[in-house]
mmCIF file of C-alpha atoms and ligand atoms in Angstrom:
data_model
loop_
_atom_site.group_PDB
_atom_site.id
_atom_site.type_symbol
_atom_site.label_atom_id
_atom_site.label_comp_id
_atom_site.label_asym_id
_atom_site.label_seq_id
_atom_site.Cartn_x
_atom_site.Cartn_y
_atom_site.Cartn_z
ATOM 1 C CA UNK A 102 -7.262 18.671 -23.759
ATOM 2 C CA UNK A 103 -9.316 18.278 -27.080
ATOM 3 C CA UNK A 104 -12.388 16.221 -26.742
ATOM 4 C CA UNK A 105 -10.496 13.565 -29.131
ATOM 5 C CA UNK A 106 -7.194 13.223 -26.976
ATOM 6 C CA UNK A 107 -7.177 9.635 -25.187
ATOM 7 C CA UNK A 108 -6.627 9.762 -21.535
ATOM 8 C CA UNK A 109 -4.882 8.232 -19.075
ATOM 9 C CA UNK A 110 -5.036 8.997 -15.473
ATOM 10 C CA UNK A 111 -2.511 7.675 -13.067
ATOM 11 C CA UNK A 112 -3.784 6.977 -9.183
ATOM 12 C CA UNK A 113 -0.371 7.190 -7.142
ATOM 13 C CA UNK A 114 -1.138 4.562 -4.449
ATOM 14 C CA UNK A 115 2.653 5.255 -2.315
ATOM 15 C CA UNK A 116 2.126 6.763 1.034
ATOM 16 C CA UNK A 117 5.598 8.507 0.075
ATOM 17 C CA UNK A 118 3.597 10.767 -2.660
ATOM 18 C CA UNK A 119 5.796 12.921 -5.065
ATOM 19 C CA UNK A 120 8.701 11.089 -3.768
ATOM 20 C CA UNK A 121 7.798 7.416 -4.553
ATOM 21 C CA UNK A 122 10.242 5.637 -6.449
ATOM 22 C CA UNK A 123 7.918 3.336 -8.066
ATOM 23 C CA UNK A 124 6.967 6.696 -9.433
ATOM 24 C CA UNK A 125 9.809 7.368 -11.153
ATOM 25 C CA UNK A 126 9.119 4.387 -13.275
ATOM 26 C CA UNK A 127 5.499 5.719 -13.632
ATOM 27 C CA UNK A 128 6.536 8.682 -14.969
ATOM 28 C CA UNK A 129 8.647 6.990 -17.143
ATOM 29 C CA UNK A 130 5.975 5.517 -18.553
ATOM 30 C CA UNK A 131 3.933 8.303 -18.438
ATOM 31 C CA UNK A 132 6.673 9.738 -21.149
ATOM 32 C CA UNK A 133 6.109 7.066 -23.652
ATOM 33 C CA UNK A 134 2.109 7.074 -23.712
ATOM 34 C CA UNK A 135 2.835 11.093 -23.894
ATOM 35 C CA UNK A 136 4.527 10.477 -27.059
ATOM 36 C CA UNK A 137 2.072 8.254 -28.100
ATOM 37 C CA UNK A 138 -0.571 10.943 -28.083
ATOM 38 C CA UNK A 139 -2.224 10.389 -24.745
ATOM 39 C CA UNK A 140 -3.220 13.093 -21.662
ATOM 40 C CA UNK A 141 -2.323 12.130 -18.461
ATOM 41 C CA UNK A 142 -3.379 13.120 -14.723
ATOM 42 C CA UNK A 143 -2.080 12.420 -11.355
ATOM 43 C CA UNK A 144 -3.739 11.911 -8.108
ATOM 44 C CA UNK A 145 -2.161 10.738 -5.353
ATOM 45 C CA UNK A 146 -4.632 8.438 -3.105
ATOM 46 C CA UNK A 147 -2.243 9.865 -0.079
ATOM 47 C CA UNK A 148 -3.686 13.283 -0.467
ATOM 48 C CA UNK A 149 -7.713 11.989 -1.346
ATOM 49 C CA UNK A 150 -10.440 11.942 1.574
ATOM 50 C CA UNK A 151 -11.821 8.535 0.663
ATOM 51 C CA UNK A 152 -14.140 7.247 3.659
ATOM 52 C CA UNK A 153 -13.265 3.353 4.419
ATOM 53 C CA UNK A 154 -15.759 1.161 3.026
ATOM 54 C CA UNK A 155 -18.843 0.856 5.430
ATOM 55 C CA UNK A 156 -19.690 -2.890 4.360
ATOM 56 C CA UNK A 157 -23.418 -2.196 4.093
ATOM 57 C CA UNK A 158 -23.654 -3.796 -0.488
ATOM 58 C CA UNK A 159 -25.856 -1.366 -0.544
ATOM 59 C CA UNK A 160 -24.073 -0.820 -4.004
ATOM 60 C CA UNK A 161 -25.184 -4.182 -4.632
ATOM 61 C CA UNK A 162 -28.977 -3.811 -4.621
ATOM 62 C CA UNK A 163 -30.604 -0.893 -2.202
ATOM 63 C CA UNK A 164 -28.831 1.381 -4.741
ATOM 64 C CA UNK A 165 -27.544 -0.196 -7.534
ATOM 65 C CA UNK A 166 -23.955 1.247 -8.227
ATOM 66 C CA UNK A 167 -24.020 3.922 -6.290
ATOM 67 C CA UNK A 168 -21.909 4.097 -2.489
ATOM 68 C CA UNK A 169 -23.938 5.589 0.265
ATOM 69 C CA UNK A 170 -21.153 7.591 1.133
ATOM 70 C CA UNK A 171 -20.923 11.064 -0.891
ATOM 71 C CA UNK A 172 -18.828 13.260 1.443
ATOM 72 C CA UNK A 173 -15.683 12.201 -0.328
ATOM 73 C CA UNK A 174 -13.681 12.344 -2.759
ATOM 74 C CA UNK A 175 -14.550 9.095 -4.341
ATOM 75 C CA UNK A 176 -17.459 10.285 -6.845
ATOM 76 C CA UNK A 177 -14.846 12.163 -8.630
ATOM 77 C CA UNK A 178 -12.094 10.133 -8.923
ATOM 78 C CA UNK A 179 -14.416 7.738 -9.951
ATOM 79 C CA UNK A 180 -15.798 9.955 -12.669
ATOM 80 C CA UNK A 181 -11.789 10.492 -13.939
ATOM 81 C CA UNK A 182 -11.242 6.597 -14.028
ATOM 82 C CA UNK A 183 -14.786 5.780 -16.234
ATOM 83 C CA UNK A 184 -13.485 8.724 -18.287
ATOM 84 C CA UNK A 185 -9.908 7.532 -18.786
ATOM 85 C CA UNK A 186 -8.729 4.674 -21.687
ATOM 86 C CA UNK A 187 -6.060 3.610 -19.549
ATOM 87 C CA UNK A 188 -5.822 3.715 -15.464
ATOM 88 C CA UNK A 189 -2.566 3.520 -13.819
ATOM 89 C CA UNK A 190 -2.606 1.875 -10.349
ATOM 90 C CA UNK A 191 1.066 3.029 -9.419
ATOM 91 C CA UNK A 192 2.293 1.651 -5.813
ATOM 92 C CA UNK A 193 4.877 0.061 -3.774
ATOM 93 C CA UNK A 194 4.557 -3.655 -2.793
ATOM 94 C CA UNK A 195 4.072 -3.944 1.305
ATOM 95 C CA UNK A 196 3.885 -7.038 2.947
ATOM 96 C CA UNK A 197 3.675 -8.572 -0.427
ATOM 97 C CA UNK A 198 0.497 -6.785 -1.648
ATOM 98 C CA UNK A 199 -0.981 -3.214 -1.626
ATOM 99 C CA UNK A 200 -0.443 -0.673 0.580
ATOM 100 C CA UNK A 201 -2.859 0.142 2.864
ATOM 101 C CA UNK A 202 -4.358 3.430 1.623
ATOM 102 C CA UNK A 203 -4.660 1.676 -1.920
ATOM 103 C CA UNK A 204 -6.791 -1.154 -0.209
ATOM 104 C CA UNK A 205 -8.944 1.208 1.179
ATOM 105 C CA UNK A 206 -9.767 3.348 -2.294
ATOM 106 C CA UNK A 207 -9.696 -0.535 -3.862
ATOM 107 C CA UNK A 208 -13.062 -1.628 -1.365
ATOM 108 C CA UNK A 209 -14.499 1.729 -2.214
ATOM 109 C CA UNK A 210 -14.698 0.296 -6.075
ATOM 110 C CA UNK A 211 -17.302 -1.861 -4.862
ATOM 111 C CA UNK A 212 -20.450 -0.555 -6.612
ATOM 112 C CA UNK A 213 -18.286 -0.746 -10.106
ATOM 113 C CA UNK A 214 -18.204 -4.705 -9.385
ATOM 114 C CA UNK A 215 -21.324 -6.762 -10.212
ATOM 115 C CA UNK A 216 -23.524 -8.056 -7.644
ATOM 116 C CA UNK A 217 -22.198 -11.049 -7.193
ATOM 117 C CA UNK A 218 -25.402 -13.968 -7.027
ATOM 118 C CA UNK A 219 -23.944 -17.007 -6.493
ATOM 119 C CA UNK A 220 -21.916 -17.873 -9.386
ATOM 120 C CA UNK A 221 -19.230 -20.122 -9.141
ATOM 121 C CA UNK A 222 -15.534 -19.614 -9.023
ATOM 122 C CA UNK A 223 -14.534 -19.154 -13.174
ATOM 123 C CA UNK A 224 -11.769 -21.502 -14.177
ATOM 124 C CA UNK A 225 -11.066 -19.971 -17.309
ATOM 125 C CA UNK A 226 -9.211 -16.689 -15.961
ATOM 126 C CA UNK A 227 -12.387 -14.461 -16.188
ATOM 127 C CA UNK A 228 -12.936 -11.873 -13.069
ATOM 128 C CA UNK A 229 -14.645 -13.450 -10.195
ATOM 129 C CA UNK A 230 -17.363 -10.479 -10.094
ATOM 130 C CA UNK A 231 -17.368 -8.903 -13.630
ATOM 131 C CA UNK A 232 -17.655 -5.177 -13.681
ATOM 132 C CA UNK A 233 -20.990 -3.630 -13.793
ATOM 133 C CA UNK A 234 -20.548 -0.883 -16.912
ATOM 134 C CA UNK A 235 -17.468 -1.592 -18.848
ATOM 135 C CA UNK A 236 -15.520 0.470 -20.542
ATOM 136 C CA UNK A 237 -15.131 -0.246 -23.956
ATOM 137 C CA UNK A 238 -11.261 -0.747 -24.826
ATOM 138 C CA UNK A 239 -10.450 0.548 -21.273
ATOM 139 C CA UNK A 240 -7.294 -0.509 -20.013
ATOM 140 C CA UNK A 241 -5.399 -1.094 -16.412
ATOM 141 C CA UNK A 242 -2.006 -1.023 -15.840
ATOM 142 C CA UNK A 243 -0.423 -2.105 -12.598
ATOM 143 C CA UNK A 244 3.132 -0.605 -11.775
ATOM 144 C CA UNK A 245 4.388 -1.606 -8.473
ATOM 145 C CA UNK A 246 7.822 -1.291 -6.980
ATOM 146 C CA UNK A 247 9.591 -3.785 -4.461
ATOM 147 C CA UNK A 248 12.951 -4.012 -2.184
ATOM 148 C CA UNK A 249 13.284 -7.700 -2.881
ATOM 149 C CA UNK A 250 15.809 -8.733 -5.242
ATOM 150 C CA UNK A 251 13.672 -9.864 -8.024
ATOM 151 C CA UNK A 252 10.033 -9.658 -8.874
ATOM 152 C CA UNK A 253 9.219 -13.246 -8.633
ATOM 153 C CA UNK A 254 7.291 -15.408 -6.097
ATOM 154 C CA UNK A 255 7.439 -11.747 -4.159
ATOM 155 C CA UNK A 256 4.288 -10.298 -6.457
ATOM 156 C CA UNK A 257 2.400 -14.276 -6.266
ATOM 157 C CA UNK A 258 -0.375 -12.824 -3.834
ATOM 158 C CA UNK A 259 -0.677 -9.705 -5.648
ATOM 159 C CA UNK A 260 -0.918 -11.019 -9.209
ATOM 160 C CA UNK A 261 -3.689 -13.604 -7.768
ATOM 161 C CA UNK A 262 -5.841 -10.804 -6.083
ATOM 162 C CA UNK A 263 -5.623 -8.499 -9.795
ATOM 163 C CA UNK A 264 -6.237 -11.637 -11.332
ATOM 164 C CA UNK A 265 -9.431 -12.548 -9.246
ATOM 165 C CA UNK A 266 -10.633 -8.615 -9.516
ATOM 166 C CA UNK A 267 -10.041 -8.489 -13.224
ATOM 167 C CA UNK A 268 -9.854 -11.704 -14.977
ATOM 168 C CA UNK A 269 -6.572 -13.312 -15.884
ATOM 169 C CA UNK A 270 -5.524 -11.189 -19.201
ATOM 170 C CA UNK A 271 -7.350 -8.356 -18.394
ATOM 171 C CA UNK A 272 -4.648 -6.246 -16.952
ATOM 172 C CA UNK A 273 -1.071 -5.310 -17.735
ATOM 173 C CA UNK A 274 1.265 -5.416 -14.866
ATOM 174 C CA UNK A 275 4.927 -4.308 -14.236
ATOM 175 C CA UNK A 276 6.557 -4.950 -11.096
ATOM 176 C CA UNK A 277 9.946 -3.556 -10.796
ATOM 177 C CA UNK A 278 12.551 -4.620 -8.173
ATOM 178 C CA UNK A 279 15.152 -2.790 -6.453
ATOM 179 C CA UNK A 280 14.630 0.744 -7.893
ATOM 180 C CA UNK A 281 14.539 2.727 -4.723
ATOM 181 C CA UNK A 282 18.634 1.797 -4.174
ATOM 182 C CA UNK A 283 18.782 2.881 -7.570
ATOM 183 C CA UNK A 284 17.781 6.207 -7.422
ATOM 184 C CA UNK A 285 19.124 6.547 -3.689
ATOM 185 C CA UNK A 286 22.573 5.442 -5.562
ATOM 186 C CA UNK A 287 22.534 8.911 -7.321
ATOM 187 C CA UNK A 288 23.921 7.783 -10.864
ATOM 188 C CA UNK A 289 21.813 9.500 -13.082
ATOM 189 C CA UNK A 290 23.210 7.724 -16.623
ATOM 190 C CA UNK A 291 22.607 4.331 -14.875
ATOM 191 C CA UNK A 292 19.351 5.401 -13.759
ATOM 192 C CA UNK A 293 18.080 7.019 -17.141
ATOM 193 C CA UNK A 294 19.076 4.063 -18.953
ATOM 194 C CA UNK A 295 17.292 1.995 -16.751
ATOM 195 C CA UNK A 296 13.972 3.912 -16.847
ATOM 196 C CA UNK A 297 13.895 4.340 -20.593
ATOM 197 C CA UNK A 298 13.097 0.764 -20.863
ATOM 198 C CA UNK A 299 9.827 2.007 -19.096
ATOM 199 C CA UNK A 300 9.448 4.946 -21.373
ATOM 200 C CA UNK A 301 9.779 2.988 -24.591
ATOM 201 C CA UNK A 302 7.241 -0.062 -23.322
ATOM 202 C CA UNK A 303 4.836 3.357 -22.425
ATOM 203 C CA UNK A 304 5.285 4.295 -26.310
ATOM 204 C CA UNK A 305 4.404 0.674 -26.961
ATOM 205 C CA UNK A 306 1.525 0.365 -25.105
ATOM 206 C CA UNK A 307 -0.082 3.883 -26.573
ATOM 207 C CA UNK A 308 0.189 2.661 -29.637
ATOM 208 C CA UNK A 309 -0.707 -1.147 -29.699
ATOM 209 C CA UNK A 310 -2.404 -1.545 -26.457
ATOM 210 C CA UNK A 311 -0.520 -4.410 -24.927
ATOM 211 C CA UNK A 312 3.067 -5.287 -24.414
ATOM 212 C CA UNK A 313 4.976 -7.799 -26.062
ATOM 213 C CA UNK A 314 6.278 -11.252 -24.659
ATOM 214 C CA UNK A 315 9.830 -9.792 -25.143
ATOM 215 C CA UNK A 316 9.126 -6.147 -23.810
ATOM 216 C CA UNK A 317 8.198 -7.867 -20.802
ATOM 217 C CA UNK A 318 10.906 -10.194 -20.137
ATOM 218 C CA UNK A 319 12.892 -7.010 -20.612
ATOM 219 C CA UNK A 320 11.293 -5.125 -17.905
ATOM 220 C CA UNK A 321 11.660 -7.851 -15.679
ATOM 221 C CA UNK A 322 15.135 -7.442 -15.123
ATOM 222 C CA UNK A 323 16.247 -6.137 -12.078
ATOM 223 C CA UNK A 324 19.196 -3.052 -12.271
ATOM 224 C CA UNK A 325 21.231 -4.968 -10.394
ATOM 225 C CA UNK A 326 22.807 -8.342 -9.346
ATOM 226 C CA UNK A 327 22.112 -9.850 -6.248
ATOM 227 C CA UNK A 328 25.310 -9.920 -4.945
ATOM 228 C CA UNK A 329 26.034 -6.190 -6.068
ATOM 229 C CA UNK A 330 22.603 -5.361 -4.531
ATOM 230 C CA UNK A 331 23.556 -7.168 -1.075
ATOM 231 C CA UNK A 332 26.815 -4.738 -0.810
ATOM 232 C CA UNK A 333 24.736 -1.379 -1.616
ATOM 233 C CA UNK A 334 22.204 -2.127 0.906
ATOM 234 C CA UNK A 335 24.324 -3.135 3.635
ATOM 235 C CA UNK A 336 25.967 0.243 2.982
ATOM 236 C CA UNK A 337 22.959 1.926 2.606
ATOM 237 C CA UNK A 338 21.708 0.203 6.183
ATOM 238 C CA UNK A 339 25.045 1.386 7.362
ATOM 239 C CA UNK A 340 24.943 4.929 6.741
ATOM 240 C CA UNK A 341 21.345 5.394 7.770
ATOM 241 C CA UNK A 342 22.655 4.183 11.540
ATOM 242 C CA UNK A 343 25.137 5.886 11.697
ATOM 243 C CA UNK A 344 23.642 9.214 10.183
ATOM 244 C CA UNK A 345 20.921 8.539 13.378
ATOM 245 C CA UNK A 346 24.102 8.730 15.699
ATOM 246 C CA UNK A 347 25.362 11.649 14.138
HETATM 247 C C1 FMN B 670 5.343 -1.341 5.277
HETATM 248 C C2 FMN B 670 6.253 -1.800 4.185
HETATM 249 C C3 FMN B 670 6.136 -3.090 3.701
HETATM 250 C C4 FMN B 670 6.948 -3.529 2.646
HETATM 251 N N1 FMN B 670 6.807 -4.797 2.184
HETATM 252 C C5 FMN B 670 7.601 -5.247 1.182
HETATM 253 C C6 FMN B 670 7.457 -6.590 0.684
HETATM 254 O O1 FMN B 670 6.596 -7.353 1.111
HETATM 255 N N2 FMN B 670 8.314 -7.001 -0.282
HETATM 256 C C7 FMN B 670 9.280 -6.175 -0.820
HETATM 257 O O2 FMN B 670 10.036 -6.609 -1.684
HETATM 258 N N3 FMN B 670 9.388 -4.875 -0.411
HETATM 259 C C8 FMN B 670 8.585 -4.401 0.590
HETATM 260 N N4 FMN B 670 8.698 -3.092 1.027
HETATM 261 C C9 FMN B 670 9.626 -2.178 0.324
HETATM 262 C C10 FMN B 670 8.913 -1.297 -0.720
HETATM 263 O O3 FMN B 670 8.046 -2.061 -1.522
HETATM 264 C C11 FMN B 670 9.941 -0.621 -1.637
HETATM 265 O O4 FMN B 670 10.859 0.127 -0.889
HETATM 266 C C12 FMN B 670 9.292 0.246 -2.687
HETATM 267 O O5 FMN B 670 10.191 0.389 -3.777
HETATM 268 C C13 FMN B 670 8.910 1.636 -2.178
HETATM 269 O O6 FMN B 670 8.195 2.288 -3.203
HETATM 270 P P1 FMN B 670 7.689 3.799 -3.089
HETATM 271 O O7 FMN B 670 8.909 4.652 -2.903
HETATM 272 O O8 FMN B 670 7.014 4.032 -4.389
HETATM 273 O O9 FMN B 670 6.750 3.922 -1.933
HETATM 274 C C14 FMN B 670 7.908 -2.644 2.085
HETATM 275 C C15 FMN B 670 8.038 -1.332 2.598
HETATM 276 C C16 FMN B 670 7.225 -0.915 3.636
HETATM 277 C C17 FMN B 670 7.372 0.513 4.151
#
C-alpha cells in the first residue's frame, strides 16, 4: 500500500464470519471502491478479543479518550478505523438491530464520542454526542442484511440508533433483504447480477463520495417477490427438517 492509496477497512460484524451473506454484498462493494482506487482490509469482530465495556466514562474525563482496558484488541482496530477514509460496518440485522458482538465493539467506541455535558437533544439531525477527533472527509458505510421481505419499517430502530450516533446525513447505509435465500438458491447468473448493483454503487461511492437518490432506490429492491420468496422459504424450511430426520 503506497502512503497515497485511500483506505477502507471493512469490520465484519456476522457471527457467521467468512460465510455471512451480507458479506457477499460487502464484497461486492468492496469490488467497486477497488476499482475506484481504494485498499481495503477485513476484520471480522467474531474473531477480535474486545473486553465488554466496563461502564466506568473514564474515557469521558479521568482519561480523556483513552479506555482503561488495554488487554485487547480494541487499540488496534481502533488505530485501522482513525486511519481509514471509509469504515464499513458490515452485519446481519437480529432482532431488528445489531448483532450482539457488534454492540459490544460499538460501546467500546466510547472514548471516540464526546463527553457528553448536558446538551440537549439536537433537532436538526446532528449526532447526539459529536465525535471527539474527527476525521476529515472520513466516511461510514452501513451494510446490513435481513430475512424479512423488504428493508422497510424492519431497519426503523436501526436507522434511528446510526442516526442518534452519527447525525442524520452523516452515514451511508444499505440494507439488503432476502439475500441469504439467494445465495442458498445456488443460481450464480441471478446472483451476480444481483450483486453487481452493489459493485457499481461501490465504484460510485470511491469516486464521488455519496450515492445518488436513484442508486439508492435501486439497491433497495429486494431479488425477489414476496410471493416467490414465501414458496422458496417454505421449501427451504422444508428441506432443513427433513435433512434433520435424515
Ligand atoms: C438471532 C437472529 C435474529 C434475527 N433477527 C432478524 C430480524 O429482526 N429481522 C430480519 O429480517 N431478519 C432477522 N434475522 C435474519 C438475518 O438477519 C439474516 O438471515 C441475515 O441475512 C444473515 O446475515 P449473515 O449471513 O451475514 O449473518 C435474524 C437472524 C438471527 C440468527
Amino acid at each position: 500500500m503506497t502512503s497515497s492509496s485511500k483506505r477502507a477497512i471493512v469490520l465484519n460484524g456476522s457471527p457467521r464470519r467468512n460465510n455471512s451473506s451480507t458479506l457477499h454484498v460487502t464484497n461486492a462493494f468492496v469490488r467497486g471502491l477497488e476499482d475506484g482506487g481504494y485498499e481495503v482490509k477485513y476484520y471480522n469482530i467474531a474473531d477480535l478479543k474486545i473486553t465488554p465495556c466496563l461502564g466506568c466514562l473514564s474515557c469521558w474525563a479521568k482519561t480523556e479518550g483513552k479506555c482503561v482496558i488495554h488487554n485487547d484488541d480494541i487499540d488496534n482496530i481502533k488505530k485501522e478505523i482513525e486511519e481509514s477514509d471509509i469504515v464499513i460496518e458490515s452485519f446481519p440485522l437480529y432482532f431488528f438491530g445489531m448483532p450482539g458482538i457488534m454492540k459490544v465493539f460499538t460501546d467500546r467506541m466510547m472514548p471516540m464520542m464526546s463527553t457528553y455535558c448536558g446538551q440537549e437533544v439536537p433537532s436538526d439531525g446532528s449526532p447526539f454526542h459529536g465525535i471527539r477527533t474527527p476525521k476529515e472527509g472520513q466516511k461510514l458505510v452501513i451494510i446490513s442484511s435481513c430475512a424479512y421481505t423488504e428493508a422497510y419499517f424492519v431497519y426503523d430502530s436501526l436507522t434511528t440508533q446510526y442516526d442518534c450516533i452519527c447525525g442524520k446525513n452523516n452515514y451511508t447505509s444499505i440494507y439488503v433483504p432476502q439475500i441469504k435465500t439467494l445465495i442458498d438458491l445456488h443460481n450464480e447468473n441471478k446472483l451476480n447480477k444481483f450483486l453487481n448493483k452493489y459493485k457499481e454503487a461501490g465504484l460510485e461511492f470511491a469516486n464521488n463520495g455519496f450515492l445518488s437518490e436513484e442508486t439508492k432506490s435501486l439497491l433497495k429492491k429486494p431479488p425477489f417477490s414476496v410471493g416467490a420468496y414465501k414458496t422458496f422459504l417454505a421449501m427451504h424450511w422444508e428441506e432443513e427438517k427433513n435433512e434433520n430426520k435424515n
